[in-house]
Coordinates of C-alpha atoms and ligand atoms in Angstrom, one line a residue:
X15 CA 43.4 46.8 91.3
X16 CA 45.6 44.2 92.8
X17 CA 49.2 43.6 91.7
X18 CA 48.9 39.5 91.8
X19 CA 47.7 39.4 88.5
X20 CA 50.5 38.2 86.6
X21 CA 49.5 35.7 84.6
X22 CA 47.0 38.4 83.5
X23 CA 46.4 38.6 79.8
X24 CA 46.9 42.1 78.7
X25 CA 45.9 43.9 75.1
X26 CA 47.4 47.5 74.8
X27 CA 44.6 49.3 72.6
X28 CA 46.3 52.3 70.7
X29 CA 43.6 54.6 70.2
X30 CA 40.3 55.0 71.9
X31 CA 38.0 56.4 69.0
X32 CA 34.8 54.7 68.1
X33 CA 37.2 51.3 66.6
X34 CA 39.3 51.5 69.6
X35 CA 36.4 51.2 71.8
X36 CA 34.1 48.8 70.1
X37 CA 37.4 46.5 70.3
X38 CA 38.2 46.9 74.0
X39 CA 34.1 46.3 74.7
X40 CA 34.5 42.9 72.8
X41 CA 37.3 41.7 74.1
X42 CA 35.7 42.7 77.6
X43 CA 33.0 40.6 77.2
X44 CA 34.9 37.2 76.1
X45 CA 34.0 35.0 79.0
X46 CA 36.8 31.7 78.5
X47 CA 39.7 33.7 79.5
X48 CA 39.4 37.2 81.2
X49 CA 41.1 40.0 79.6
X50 CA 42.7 43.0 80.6
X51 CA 42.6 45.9 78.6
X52 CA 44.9 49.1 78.4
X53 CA 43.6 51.7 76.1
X54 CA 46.0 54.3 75.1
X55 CA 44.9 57.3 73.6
X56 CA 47.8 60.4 72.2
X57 CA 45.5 63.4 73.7
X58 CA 44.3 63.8 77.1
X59 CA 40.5 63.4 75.4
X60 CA 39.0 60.2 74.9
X61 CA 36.6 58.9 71.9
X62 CA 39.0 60.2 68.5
X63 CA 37.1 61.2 66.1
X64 CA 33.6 60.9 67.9
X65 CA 35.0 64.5 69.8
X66 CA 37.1 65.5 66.8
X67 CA 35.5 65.2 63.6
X68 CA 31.8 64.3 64.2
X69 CA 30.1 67.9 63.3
X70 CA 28.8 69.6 66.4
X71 CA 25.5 69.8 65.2
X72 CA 25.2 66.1 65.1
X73 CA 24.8 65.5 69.2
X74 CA 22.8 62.6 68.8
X75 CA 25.6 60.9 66.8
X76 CA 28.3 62.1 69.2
X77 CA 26.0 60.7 72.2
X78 CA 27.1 57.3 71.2
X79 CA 30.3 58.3 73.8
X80 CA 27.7 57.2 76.4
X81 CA 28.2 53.2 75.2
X82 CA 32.0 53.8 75.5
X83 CA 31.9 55.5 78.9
X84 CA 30.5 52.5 80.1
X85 CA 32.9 50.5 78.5
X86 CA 36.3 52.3 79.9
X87 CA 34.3 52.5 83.2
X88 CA 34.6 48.3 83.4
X89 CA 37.1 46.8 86.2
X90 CA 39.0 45.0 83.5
X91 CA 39.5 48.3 81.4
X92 CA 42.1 50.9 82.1
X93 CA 42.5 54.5 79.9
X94 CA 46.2 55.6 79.1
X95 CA 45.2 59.1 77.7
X96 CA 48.2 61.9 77.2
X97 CA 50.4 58.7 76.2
X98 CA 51.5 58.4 72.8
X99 CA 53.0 55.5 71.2
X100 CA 56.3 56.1 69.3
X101 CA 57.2 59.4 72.0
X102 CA 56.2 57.8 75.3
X103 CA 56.3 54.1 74.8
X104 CA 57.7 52.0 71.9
X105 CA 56.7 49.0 69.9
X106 CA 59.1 46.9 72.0
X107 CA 57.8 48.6 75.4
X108 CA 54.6 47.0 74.2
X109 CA 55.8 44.1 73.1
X110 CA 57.4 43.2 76.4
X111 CA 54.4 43.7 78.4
X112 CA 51.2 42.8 76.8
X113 CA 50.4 40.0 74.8
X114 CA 48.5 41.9 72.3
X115 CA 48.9 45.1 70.3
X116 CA 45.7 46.3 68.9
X117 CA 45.9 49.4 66.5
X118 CA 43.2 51.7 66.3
X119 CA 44.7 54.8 65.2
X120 CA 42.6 55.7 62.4
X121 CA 43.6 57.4 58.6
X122 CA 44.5 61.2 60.0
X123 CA 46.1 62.9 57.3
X124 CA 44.2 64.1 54.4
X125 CA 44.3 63.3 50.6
X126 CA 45.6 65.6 48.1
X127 CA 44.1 67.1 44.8
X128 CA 47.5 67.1 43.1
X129 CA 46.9 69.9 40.9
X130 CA 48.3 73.5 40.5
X131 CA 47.3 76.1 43.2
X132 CA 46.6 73.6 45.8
X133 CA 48.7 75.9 48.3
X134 CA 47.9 78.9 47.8
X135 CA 46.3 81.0 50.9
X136 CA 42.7 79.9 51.3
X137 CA 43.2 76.4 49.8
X138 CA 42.4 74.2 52.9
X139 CA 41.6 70.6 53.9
X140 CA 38.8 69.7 55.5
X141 CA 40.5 67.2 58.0
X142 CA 42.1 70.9 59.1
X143 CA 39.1 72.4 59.1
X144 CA 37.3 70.2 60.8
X145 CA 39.7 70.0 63.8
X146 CA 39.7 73.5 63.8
X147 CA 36.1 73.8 64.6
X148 CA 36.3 70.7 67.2
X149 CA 38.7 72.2 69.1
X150 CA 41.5 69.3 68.3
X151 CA 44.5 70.8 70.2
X152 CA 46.9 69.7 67.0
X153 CA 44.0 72.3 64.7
X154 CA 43.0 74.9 67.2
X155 CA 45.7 77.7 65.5
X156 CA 44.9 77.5 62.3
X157 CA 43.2 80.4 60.9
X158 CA 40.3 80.5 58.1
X159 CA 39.4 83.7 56.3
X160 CA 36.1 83.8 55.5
X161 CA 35.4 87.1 54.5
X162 CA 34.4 86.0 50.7
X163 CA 31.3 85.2 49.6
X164 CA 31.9 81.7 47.7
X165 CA 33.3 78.8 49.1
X166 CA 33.6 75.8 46.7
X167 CA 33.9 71.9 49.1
X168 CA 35.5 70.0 46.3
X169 CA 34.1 66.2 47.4
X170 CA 31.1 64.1 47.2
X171 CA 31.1 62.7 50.9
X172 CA 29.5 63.4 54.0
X173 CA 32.4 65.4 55.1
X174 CA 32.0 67.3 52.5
X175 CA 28.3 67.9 53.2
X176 CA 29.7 68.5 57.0
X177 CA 32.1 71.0 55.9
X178 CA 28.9 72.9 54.1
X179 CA 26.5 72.9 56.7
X180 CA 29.0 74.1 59.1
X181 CA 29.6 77.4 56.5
X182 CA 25.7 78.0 56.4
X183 CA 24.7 77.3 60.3
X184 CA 23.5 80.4 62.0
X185 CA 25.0 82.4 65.2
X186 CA 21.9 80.6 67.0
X187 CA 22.5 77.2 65.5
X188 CA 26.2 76.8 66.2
X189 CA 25.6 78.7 70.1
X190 CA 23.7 75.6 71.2
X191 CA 26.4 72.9 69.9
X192 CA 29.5 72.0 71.1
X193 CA 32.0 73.8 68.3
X194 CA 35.2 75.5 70.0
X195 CA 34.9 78.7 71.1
X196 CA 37.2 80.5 68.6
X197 CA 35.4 78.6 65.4
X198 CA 32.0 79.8 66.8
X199 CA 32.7 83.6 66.5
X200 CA 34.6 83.1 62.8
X201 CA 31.6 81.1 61.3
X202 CA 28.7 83.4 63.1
X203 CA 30.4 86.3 61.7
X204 CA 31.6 85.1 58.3
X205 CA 31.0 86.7 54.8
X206 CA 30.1 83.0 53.4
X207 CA 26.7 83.6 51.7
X208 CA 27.6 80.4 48.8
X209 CA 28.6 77.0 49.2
X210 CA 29.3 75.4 46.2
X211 CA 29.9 71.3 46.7
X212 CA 31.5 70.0 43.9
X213 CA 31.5 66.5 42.9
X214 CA 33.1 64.6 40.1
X215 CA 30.6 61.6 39.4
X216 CA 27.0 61.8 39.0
X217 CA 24.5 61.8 41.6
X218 CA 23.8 58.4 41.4
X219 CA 27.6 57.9 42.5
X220 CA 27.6 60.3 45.2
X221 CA 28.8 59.3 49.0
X222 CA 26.4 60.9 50.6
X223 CA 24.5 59.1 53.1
X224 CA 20.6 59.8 52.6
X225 CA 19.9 61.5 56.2
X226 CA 22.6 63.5 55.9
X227 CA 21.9 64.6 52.5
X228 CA 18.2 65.2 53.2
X229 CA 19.6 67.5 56.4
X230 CA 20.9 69.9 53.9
X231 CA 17.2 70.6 52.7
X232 CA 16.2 71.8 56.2
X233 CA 18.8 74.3 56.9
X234 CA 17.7 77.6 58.5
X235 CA 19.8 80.2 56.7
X236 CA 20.8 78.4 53.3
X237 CA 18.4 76.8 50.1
X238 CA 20.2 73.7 48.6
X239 CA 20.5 74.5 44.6
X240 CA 20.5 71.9 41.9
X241 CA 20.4 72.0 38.5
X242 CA 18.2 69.1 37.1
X243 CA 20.4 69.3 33.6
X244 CA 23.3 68.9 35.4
X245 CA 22.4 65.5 37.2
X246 CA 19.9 64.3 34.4
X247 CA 22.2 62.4 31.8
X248 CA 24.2 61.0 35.2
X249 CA 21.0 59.2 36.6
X250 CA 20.1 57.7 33.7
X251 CA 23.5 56.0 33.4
X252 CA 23.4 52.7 34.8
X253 CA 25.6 52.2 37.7
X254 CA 25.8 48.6 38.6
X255 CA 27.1 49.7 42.0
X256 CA 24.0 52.0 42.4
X257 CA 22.6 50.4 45.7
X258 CA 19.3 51.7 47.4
X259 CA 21.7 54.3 48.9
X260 CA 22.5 55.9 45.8
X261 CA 18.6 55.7 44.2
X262 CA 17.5 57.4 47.7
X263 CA 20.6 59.9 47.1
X264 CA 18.8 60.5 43.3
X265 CA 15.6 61.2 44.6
X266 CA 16.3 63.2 47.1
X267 CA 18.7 65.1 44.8
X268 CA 15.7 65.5 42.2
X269 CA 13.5 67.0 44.8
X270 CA 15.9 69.7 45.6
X271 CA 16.5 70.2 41.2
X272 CA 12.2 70.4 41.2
X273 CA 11.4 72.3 44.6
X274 CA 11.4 76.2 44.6
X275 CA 13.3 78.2 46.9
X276 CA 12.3 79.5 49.9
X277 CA 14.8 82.7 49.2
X278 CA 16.7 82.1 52.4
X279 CA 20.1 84.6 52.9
X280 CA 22.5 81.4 52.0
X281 CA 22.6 79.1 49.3
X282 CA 24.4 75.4 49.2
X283 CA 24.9 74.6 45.5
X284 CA 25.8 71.1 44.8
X285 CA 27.5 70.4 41.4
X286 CA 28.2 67.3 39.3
X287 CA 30.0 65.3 36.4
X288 CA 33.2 68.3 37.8
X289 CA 36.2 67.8 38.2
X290 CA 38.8 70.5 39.9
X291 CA 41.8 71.2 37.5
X292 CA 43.5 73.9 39.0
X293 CA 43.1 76.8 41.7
X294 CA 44.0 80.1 40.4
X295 CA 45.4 83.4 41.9
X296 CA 48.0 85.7 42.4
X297 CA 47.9 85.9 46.4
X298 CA 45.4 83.5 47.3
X299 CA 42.4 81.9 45.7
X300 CA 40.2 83.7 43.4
X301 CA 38.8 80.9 41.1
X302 CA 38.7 77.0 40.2
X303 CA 38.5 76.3 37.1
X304 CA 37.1 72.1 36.1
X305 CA 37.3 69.8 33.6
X306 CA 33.4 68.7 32.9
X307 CA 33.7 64.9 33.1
X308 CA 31.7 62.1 31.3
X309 CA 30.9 58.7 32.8
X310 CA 33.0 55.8 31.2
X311 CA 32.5 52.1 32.8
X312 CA 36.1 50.5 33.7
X313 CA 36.9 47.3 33.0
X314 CA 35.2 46.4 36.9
X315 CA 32.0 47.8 35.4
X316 CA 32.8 51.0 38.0
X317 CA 31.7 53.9 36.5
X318 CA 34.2 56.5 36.7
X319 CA 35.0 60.2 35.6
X320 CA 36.5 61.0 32.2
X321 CA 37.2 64.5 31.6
X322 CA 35.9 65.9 28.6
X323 CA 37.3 69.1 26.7
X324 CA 34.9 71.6 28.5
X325 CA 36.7 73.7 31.3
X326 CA 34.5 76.1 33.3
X327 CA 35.8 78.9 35.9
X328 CA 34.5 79.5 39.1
X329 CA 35.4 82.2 41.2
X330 CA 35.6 82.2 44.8
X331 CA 37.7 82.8 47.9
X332 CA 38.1 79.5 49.7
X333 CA 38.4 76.3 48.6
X334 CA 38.0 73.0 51.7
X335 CA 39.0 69.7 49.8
X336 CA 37.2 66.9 51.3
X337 CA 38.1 64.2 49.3
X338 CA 39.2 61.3 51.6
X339 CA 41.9 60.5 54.2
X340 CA 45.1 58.6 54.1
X341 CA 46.9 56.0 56.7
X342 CA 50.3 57.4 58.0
X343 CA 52.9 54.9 59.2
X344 CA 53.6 53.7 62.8
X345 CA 57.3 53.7 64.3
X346 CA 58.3 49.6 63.2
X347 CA 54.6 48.8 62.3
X348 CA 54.4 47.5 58.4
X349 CA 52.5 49.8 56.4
X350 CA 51.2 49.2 53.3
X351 CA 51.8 52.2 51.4
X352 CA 49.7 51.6 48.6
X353 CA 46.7 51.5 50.3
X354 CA 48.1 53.9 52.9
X355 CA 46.9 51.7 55.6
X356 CA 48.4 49.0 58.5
X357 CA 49.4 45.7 56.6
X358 CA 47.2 43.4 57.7
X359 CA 44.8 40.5 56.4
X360 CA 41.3 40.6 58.1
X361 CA 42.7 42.6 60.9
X362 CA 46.0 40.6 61.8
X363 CA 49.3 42.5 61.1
X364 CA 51.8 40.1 62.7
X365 CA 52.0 37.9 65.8
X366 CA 50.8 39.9 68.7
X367 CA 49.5 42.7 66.6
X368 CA 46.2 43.5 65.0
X369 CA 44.5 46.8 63.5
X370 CA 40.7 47.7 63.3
X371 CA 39.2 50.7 61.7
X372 CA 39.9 53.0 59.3
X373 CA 43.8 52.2 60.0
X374 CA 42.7 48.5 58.6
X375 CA 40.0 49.0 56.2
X376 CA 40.3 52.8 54.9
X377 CA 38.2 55.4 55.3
X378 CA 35.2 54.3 55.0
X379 CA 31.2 53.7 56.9
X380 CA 29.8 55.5 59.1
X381 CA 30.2 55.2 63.2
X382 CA 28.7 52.0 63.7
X383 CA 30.5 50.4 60.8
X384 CA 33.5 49.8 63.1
X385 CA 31.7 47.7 65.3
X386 CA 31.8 44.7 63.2
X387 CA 35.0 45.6 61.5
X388 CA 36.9 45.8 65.7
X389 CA 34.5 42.4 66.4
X390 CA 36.3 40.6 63.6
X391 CA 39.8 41.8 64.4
X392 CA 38.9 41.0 67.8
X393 CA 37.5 37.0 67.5
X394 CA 41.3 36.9 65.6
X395 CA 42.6 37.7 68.5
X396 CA 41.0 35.4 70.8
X397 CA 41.3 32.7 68.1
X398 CA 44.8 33.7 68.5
X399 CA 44.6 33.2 72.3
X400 CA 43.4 30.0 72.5
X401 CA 46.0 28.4 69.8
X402 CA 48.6 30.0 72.0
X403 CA 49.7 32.2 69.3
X404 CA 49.7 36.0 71.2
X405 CA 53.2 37.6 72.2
X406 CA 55.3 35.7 75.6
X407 CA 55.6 39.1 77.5
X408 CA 57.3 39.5 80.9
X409 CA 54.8 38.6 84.1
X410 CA 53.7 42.3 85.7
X411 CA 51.6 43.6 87.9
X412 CA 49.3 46.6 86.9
X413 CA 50.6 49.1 89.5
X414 CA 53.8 47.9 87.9
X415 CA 52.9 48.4 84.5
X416 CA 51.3 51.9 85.4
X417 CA 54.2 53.1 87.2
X418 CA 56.1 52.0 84.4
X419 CA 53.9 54.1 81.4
X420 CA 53.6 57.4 84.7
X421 CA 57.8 56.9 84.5
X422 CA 57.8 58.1 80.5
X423 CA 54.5 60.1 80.8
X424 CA 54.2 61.5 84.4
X425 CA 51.1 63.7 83.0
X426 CA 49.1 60.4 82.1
X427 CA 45.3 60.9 82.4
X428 CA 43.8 58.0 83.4
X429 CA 39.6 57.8 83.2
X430 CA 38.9 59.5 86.3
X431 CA 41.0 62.6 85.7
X432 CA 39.1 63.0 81.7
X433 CA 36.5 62.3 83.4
X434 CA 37.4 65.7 85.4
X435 CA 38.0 66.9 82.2
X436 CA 35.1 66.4 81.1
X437 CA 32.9 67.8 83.8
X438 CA 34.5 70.9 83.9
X439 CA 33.7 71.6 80.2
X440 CA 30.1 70.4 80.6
X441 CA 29.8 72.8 83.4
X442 CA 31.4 75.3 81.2
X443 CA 28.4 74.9 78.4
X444 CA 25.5 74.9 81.1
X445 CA 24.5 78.3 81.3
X446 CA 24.6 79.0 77.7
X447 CA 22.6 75.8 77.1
X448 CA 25.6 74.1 75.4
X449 CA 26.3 70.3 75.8
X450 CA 29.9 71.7 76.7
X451 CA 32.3 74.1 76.2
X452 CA 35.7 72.4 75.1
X453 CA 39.2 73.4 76.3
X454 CA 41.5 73.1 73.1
X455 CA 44.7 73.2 74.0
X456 CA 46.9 70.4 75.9
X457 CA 48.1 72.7 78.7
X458 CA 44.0 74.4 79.2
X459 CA 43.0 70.4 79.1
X460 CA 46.3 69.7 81.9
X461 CA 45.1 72.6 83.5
X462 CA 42.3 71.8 85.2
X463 CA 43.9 68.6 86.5
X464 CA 46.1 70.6 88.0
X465 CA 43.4 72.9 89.4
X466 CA 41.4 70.0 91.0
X467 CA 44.8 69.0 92.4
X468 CA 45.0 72.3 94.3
X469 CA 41.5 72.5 95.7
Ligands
NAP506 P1 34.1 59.6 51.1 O1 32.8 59.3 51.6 O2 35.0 58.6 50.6 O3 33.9 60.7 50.0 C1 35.0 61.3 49.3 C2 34.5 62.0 48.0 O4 35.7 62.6 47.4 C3 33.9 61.1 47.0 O5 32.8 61.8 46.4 C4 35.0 61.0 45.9 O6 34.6 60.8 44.6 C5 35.6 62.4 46.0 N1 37.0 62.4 45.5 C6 38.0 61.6 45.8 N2 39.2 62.0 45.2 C7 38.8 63.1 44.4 C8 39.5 63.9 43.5 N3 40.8 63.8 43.3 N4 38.8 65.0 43.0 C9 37.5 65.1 43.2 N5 36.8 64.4 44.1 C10 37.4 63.4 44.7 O7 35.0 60.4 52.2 P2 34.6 61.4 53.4 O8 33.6 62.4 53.0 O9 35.9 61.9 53.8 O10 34.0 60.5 54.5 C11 34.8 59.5 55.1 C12 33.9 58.5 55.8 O11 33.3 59.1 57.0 C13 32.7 58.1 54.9 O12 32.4 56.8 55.1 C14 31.6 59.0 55.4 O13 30.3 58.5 55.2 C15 31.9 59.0 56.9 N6 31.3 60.2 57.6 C16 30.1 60.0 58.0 C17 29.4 61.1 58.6 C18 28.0 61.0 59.1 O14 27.5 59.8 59.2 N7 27.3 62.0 59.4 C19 30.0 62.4 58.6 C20 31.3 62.5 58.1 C21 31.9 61.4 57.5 P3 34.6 59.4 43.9 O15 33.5 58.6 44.5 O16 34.5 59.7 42.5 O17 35.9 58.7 44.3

């Protein structure tokens, strides 16, 4: 790239999961002013939560990396990986050399039950465990017994449905995905013979999206239980937020209550109308015990979970909460801590700085979802652009500003050395017929940088 480009306009991207890339690929393509685009990412892996929290049996969903290859592959488009804002660079550091800030960092820390026993052993989040069985460097330590036979998911989401099928999957099923190394042997060999998935609506006001729900009928190992009393009274509730989603969700749910079961080694149980009250135990969990709710409308018409006088126990040796994730703040960004998410309206946070994703709109949608959500931040921006409204920073050249990000992060991983990266853990998978075998720590990932260096 030359270095004359000074009256270049730059957007710093922090974040290159599925928002951070669907936001540089439409800023790429505006054709009135050409923009440059830096796009920063904290680990030396691209694509967030596309490598980090889509489950490894799901490689046709992960294969959407493809799209953003080709966007960090355009001239325009360089990737800061191994740099993280707030350590290596600062607001102001940003500030003073792009004219645009675009936050894409996502909601990465997990939502609480709030009740009593949350933390004892074997009470874990589902944000940890998946990163655990992605391989996500900050995860890879953690350690999961799952010697017991039940497992309750407490969550009506697809993480939660996630969470399950990962517990059930056989030896052969997980040896052909991508899951880390250390998580393959500790789910092939587990105890785990019941999932229980716990939700505190009905069916009708389940999250579940309908082809992930109607996955967990064609599991291998494990039959999906339901009780047809248990979701009966809910479906007939009216829900004015029931959308075709939710009707699909109902019949497919009925199915599973009507079919017989095939007698298959593992069982996925999904409960309703529940809600978790405490976790009990003297040195780790041994049982949850619920509050069976009723449906009451709120003032919104929502329906929502009351809980009635009925408790029930359930025993069991691991509890995975998968109830939702939270925003954490940025060094000098405004947060709204309410919604636990960036401030921002439609996307704009302040002059110069804008947010897309999960970071601006919650947890929420699938993959694709943050396509329109980064195209609206994005047309903002360049409505922003053209009124002359973006940040005044100084004139530089991009060997300049590079030099400048390599003089607080000398180990910067630009495209071409993930791209390294990621060769070397494809051609780790190929002989076992795996899409790739990751690295999951920092220094492995550094590693084979060096080792190329070497050669
Ligand atoms: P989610 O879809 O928002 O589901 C969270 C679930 O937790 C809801 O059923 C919610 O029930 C329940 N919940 C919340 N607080 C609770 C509490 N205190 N006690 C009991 N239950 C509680 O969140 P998610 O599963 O984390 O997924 C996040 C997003 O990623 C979703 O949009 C999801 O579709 C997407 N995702 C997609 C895929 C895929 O496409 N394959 C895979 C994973 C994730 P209420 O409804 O009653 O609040």
């Amino acid at each position: 790239m030359s270095d004359s480009g000074d009256a270049k306009v730059r957007v710093a991207i922090i974040g290159s999961g599925p928002a951070g890339s669907y936001a540089a690929s439409h800023l790429l393509r505006h054709t009135e002013t050409e923009v440059h685009v830096d796009l920063y990412e904290r680990l030396p892996t691209p694509w967030g939560l596309v490598r980090a929290g889509v489950a490894p049996d799901h490689p046709k969903i992960k294969s959407v990396t493809n799209l953003y290859e080709r966007t960090a592959e355009h001239p325009r488009l360089r990737l800061f990986a191994n740099v993280e804002f707030g350590r290596h660079l600062t607001l102001e550091d940003l500030r003073s050399h792009y004219h645009a800030i675009v936050y894409a960092v996502g909601t990465p820390i997990d939502r609480a039950m709030g009740i009593p026993g949350e933390d004892l052993p074997g009470s874990h989040s589902a944000t940890d465990f998946v990163g655990w069985y992605n391989g996500h460097p900050d995860f890879c330590d953690l350690r999961f017994d799952l010697s017991g036979e039940r497992v309750v998911v407490i969550g009506a989401g697809n993480v939660a449905l996630d969470v399950a099928r990962m517990l059930v999957l056989t030896r052969e099923e997980l040896a052909v995905t991508d899951v880390a190394d250390h998580a393959l042997e500790a789910l092939a060999t587990s105890g785990v013979r019941e999932v229980v998935v716990v939700a505190r609506r009905g069916p009708a006001q389940a999250a579940f999206t309908n082809p992930e729900l109607r996955e967990l009928g064609e599991l291998s190992d494990a039959d999906v239980v339901v009780d047809l009393a248990e979701m009966g009274s809910a479906e007939t509730v009216p829900d004015p937020s029931a959308d075709t989603t939710a009707r699909r969700n109902v019949e497919i749910l009925t199915g599973y209550a009507t079919r017989s079961l095939a007698g298959k080694p593992k069982q996925v149980v999904l409960r309703f109308l529940l809600s978790p009250v405490a976790l009990n135990g003297e040195h780790g969990v041994e049982s949850v015990s619920f509050a069976r709710n009723a449906l009451e409308a709120g003032p919104d018409g929502v329906l929502r979970a009351r809980a009635t006088d009925e408790r029930i126990e359930l025993p069991a040796q691991a509890v995975f909460r998968a109830i939702g994730y939270r925003g954490t703040p940025l060094a000098d960004v405004p947060f709204d801590s309410e919604r636990a998410l960036i401030a921002n309206e439609r996307g704009r946070v302040r002059r110069g700085e804008y947010v897309v994703g999960w970071a601006k709109r919650g947890p929420s949608g699938v993959i694709g979802t943050n396509k329109k959500d980064a195209n609206e931040t994005v047309d903002l921006l360049l409505e922003d652009l053209s009124a002359g409204r973006l940040l005044d920073p100084q004139p530089i050249g991009d060997a300049a500003l590079e030099d400048f990000v390599r003089s607080r992060q000398p180990e910067l991983v630009d495209y071409a050395r993930w791209r390294s990266i990621d060769l070397h853990e494809r051609g780790r998978g190929e002989p076992a017929g795996r899409p790739r075998v990751k690295l999951t720590r920092v220094e492995e990932l550094l590693g084979v940088l060096a080792q190329g260096a070497d050669d």
